[in-house]
Coordinates of C-alpha atoms in Angstrom, one line a residue:
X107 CA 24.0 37.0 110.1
X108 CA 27.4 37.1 112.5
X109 CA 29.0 34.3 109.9
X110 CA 27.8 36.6 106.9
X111 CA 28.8 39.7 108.4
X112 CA 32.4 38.4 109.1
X113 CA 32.6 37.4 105.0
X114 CA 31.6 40.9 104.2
X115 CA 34.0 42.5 106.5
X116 CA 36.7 40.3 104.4
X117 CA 35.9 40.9 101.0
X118 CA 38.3 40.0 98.3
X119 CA 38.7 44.1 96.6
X120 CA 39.4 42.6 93.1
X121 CA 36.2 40.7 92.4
X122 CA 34.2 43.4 94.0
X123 CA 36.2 46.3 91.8
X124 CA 35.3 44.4 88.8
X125 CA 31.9 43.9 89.6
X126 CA 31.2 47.8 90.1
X127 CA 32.8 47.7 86.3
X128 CA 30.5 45.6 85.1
X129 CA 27.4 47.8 86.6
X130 CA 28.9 50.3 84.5
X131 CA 29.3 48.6 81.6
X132 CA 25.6 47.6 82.2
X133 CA 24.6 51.3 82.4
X134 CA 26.5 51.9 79.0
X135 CA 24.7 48.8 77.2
X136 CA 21.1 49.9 78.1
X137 CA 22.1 53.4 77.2
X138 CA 23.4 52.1 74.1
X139 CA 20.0 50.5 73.3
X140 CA 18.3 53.6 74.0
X141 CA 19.8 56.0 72.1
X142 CA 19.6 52.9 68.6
X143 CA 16.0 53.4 69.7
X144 CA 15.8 57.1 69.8
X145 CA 17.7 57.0 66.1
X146 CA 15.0 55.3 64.7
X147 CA 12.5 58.2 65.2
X148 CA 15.1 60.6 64.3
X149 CA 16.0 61.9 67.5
X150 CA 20.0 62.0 67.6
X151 CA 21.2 63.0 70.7
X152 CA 24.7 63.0 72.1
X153 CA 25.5 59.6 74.1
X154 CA 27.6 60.7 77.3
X155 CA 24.4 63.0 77.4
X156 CA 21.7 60.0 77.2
X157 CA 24.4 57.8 79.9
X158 CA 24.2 61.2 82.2
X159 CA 20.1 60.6 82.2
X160 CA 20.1 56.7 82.5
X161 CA 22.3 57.0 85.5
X162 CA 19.8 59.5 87.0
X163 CA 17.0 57.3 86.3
X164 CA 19.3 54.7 87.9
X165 CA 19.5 56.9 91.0
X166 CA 16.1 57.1 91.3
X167 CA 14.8 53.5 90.3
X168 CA 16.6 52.0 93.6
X169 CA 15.7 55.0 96.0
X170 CA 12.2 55.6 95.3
X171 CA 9.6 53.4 96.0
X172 CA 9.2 51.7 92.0
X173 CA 11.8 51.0 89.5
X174 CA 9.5 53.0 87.4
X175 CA 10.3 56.1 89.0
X176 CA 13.8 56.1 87.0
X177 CA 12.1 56.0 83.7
X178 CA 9.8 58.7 84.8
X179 CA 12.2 60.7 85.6
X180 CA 14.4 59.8 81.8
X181 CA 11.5 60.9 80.4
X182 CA 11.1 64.1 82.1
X183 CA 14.7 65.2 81.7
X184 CA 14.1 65.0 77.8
X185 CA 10.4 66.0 77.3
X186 CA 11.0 69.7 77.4
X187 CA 13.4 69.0 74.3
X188 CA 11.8 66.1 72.0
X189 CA 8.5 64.5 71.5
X190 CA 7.2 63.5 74.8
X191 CA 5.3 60.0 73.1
X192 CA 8.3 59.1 71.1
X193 CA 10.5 59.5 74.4
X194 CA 8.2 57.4 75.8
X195 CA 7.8 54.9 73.7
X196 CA 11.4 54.0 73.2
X197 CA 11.9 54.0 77.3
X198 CA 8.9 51.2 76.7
X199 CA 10.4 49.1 73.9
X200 CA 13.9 49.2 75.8
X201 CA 12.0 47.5 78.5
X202 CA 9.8 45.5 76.5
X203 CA 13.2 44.0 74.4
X204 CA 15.0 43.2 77.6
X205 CA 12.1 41.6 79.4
X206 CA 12.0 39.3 76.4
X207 CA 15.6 38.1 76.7
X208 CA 14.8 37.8 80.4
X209 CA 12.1 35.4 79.9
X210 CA 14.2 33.5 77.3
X211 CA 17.4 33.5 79.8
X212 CA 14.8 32.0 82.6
X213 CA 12.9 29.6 80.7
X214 CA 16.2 28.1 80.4
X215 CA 17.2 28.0 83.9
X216 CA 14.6 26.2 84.8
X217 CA 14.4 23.6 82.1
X218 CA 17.7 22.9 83.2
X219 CA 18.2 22.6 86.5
X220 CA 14.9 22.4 87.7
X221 CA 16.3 20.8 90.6
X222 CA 17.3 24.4 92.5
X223 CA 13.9 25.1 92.3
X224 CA 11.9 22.3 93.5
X225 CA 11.5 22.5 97.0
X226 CA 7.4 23.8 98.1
X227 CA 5.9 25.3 95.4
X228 CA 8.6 27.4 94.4
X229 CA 8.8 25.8 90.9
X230 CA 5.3 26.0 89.9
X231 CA 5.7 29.7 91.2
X232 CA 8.7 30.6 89.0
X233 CA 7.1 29.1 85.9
X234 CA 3.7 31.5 86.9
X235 CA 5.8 34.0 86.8
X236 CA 7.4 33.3 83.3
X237 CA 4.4 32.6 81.5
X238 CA 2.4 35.5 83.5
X239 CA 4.7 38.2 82.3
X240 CA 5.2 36.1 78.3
X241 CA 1.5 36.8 78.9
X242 CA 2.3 40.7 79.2
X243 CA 4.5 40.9 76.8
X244 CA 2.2 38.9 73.9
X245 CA -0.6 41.3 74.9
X246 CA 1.6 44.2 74.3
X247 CA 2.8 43.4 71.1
X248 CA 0.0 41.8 69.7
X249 CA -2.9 44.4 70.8
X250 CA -0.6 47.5 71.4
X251 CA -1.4 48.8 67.8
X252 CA -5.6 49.0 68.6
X253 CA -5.2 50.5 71.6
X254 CA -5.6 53.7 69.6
X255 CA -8.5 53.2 67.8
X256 CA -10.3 51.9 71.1
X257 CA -9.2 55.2 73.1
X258 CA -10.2 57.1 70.2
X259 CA -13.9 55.8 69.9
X260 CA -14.3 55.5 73.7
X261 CA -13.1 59.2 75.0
X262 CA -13.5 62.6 73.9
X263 CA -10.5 64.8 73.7
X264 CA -12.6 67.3 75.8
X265 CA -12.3 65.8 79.1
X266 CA -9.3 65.6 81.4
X267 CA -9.3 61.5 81.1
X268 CA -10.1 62.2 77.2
X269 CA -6.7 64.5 76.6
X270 CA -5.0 61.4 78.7
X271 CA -5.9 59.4 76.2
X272 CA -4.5 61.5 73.3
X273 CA -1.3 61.5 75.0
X274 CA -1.8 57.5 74.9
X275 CA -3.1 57.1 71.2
X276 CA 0.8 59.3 70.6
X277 CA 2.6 56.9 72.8
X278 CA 0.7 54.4 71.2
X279 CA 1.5 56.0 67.5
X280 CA 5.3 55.5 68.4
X281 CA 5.2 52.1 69.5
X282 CA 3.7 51.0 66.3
X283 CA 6.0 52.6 64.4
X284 CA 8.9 50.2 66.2
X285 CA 7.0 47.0 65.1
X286 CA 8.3 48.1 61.3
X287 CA 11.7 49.1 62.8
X288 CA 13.1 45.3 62.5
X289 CA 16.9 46.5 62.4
X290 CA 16.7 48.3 65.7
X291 CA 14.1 46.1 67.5
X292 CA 16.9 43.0 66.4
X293 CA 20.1 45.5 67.5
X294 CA 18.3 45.9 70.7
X295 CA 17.5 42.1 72.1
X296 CA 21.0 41.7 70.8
X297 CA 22.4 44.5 72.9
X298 CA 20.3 43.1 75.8
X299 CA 21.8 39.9 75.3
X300 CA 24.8 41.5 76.2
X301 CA 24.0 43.2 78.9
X302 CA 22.3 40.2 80.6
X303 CA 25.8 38.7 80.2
X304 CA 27.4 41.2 82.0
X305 CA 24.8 41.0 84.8
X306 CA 25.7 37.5 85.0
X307 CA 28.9 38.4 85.0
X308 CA 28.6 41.1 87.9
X309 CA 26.4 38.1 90.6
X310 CA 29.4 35.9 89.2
X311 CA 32.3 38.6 90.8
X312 CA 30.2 39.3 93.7
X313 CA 29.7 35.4 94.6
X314 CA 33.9 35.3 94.1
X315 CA 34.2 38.4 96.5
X316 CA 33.3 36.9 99.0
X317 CA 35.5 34.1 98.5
X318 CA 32.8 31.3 97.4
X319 CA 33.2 28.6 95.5
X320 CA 30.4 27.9 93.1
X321 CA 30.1 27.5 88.5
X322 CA 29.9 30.1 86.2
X323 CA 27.6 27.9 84.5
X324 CA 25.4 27.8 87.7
X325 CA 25.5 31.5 88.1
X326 CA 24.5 32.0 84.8
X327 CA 21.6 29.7 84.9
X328 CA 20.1 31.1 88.3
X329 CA 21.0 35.0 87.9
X330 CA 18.0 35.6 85.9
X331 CA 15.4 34.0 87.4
X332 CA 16.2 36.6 90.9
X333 CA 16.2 39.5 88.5
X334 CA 12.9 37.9 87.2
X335 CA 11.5 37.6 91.1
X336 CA 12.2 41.4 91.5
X337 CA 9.1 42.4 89.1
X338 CA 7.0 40.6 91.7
X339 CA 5.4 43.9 93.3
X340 CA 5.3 43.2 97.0
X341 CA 8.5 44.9 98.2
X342 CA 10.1 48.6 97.7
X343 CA 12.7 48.0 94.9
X344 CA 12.3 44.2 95.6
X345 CA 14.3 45.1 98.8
X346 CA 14.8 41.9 100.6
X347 CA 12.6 40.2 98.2
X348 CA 15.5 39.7 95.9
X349 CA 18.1 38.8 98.6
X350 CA 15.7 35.9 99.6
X351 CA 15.6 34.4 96.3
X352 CA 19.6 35.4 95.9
X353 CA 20.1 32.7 98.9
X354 CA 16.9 30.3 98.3
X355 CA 18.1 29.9 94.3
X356 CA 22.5 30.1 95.6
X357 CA 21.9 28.0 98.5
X358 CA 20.2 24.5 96.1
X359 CA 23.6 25.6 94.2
X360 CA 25.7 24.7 96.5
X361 CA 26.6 28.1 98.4
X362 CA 26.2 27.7 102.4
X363 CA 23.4 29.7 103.9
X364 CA 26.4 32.9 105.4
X365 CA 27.7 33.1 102.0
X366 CA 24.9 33.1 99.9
X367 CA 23.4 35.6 102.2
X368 CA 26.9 37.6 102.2
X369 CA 26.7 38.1 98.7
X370 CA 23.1 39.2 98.2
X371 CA 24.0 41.8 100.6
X372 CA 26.9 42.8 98.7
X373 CA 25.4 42.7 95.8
X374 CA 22.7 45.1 96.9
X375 CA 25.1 47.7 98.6
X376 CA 27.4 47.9 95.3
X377 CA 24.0 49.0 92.8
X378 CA 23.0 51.7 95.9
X379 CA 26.9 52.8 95.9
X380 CA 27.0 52.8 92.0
X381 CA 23.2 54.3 92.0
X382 CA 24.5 56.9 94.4
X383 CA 26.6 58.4 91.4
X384 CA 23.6 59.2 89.2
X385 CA 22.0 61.4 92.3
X386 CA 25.4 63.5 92.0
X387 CA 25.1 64.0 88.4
X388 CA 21.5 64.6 88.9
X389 CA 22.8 67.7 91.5
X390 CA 24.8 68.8 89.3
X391 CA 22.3 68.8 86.7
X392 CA 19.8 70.9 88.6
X393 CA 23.1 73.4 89.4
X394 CA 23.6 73.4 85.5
X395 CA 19.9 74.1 84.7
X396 CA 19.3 76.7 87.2
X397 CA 22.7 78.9 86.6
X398 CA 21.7 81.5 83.8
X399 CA 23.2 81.2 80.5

């Protein structure tokens, strides 16, 4: 910690600069995607509007206790305007398309250089991992369009749990209605392509702020596979959970121990201090909603 500590308090300011850009330019790809998804059910609303909400959901995705928390509260900034199932469903698929590049992206890293990855059981864990959640995702898509007809013959819409699952058989509705939508599902993994890119591009900065020496090539191979560990649900946020595997995964690389550390550190304070600008915007939203028209 004192070696790491001195490398943070002797950061390089470019690197870091550009890789708070590159959170940005994140933001602005997965709002991007959302809105091609919102198009294809008709809803058309103003971009800077839609980044305004992603960067609240932002806020709240690495301050509460579940990134999930940030989509809840996309969807409740919108619902009072537009369909509450279709908002929901899009907020889904977004996921849904960039989990799939994810997977792709870490099936990769590890067919590769399986080597930064074999040490205990670490490799047999990733790989779990990848086909658990493939597993998800199949399910999803494959059985996602009977989940409504199952909901439908099981509940009656006179119960609490029953009017649950009318909301469901909607959300459900709108999600098949994506699986004809070939242009925008394709326009989305391509955008997430992109935007997995940049991410790569951000750990690649924040590894050169702290004046390291290690591959593009390596960063790109190993950068997925720690946003991959964050989905495991044993931590808040995937607080330290995701540093670990930041220096475990950086440290086979070739990064000492103090740097690899120095930089998972870094990297987590720069996406609190860029979250921190959606919990403005959402004060300043409340101020906006509350002052009378």
């Amino acid at each position: 910690w004192r070696e790491s500590l001195l490398l943070l308090g002797d950061v390089r300011l470019v690197p870091a600069l550009c890789a708070s850009g590159l959170l940005v330019v994140g933001l602005i790809l997965s709002t991007l995607k959302w809105q091609v998804l919102l198009v294809t059910h008709e809803i058309r609303l103003p971009f800077l509007r839609l980044l305004r909400y992603y960067w609240i959901g932002s806020f709240f995705s690495n301050f509460l206790p579940s990134n999930v928390g940030g989509d809840v509260f996309r969807l409740t900034l919108l619902y009072k305007q537009e369909s509450l199932p279709i908002i929901g469903a899009s907020i889904v698929v977004e996921r849904l398309t960039g989990l799939c590049v994810l997977l792709c992206l870490a099936v990769l890293g590890l067919c590769i250089v399986p080597e930064y990855f074999d040490h205990g059981q670490v490799l047999l864990a990733m790989w779990l991992l990848v086909l658990s959640l493939s597993g998800a995702v199949g399910i999803a898509v494959t059985f996602g369009a009977r989940v409504e007809t199952w909901l439908g013959t099981l509940l009656k819409p006179d119960r609490l749990v029953g009017r649950v699952a009318l909301a469901l058989i909607e959300v459900t509705k709108a999600l098949t209605y994506y699986r004809q939508q070939t242009k925008a599902i394709s326009l989305a993994v391509v955008i997430s392509i992109y935007f997995y890119a940049v991410m790569i591009g951000f750990h690649y900065s924040v590894i050169l702020a702290i004046e390291a020496n290690l591959s593009l090539l390596d960063v790109a191979l190993i950068a997925p596979l720690i946003a991959l560990v964050s989905f495991v649900p044993i931590s808040v946020n995937a607080l330290g959970l995701a540093e670990g595997a930041f220096v475990l995964f950086f440290t086979q690389a070739g990064l000492s121990p103090e740097e690899a550390l120095a930089a998972a550190v870094l990297r987590r304070l720069l996406i609190l201090g860029y979250s921190l600008i959606g919990g403005v915007i959402w004060v300043r939203e409340k101020s906006s909603l509350r002052s009378p028209q």
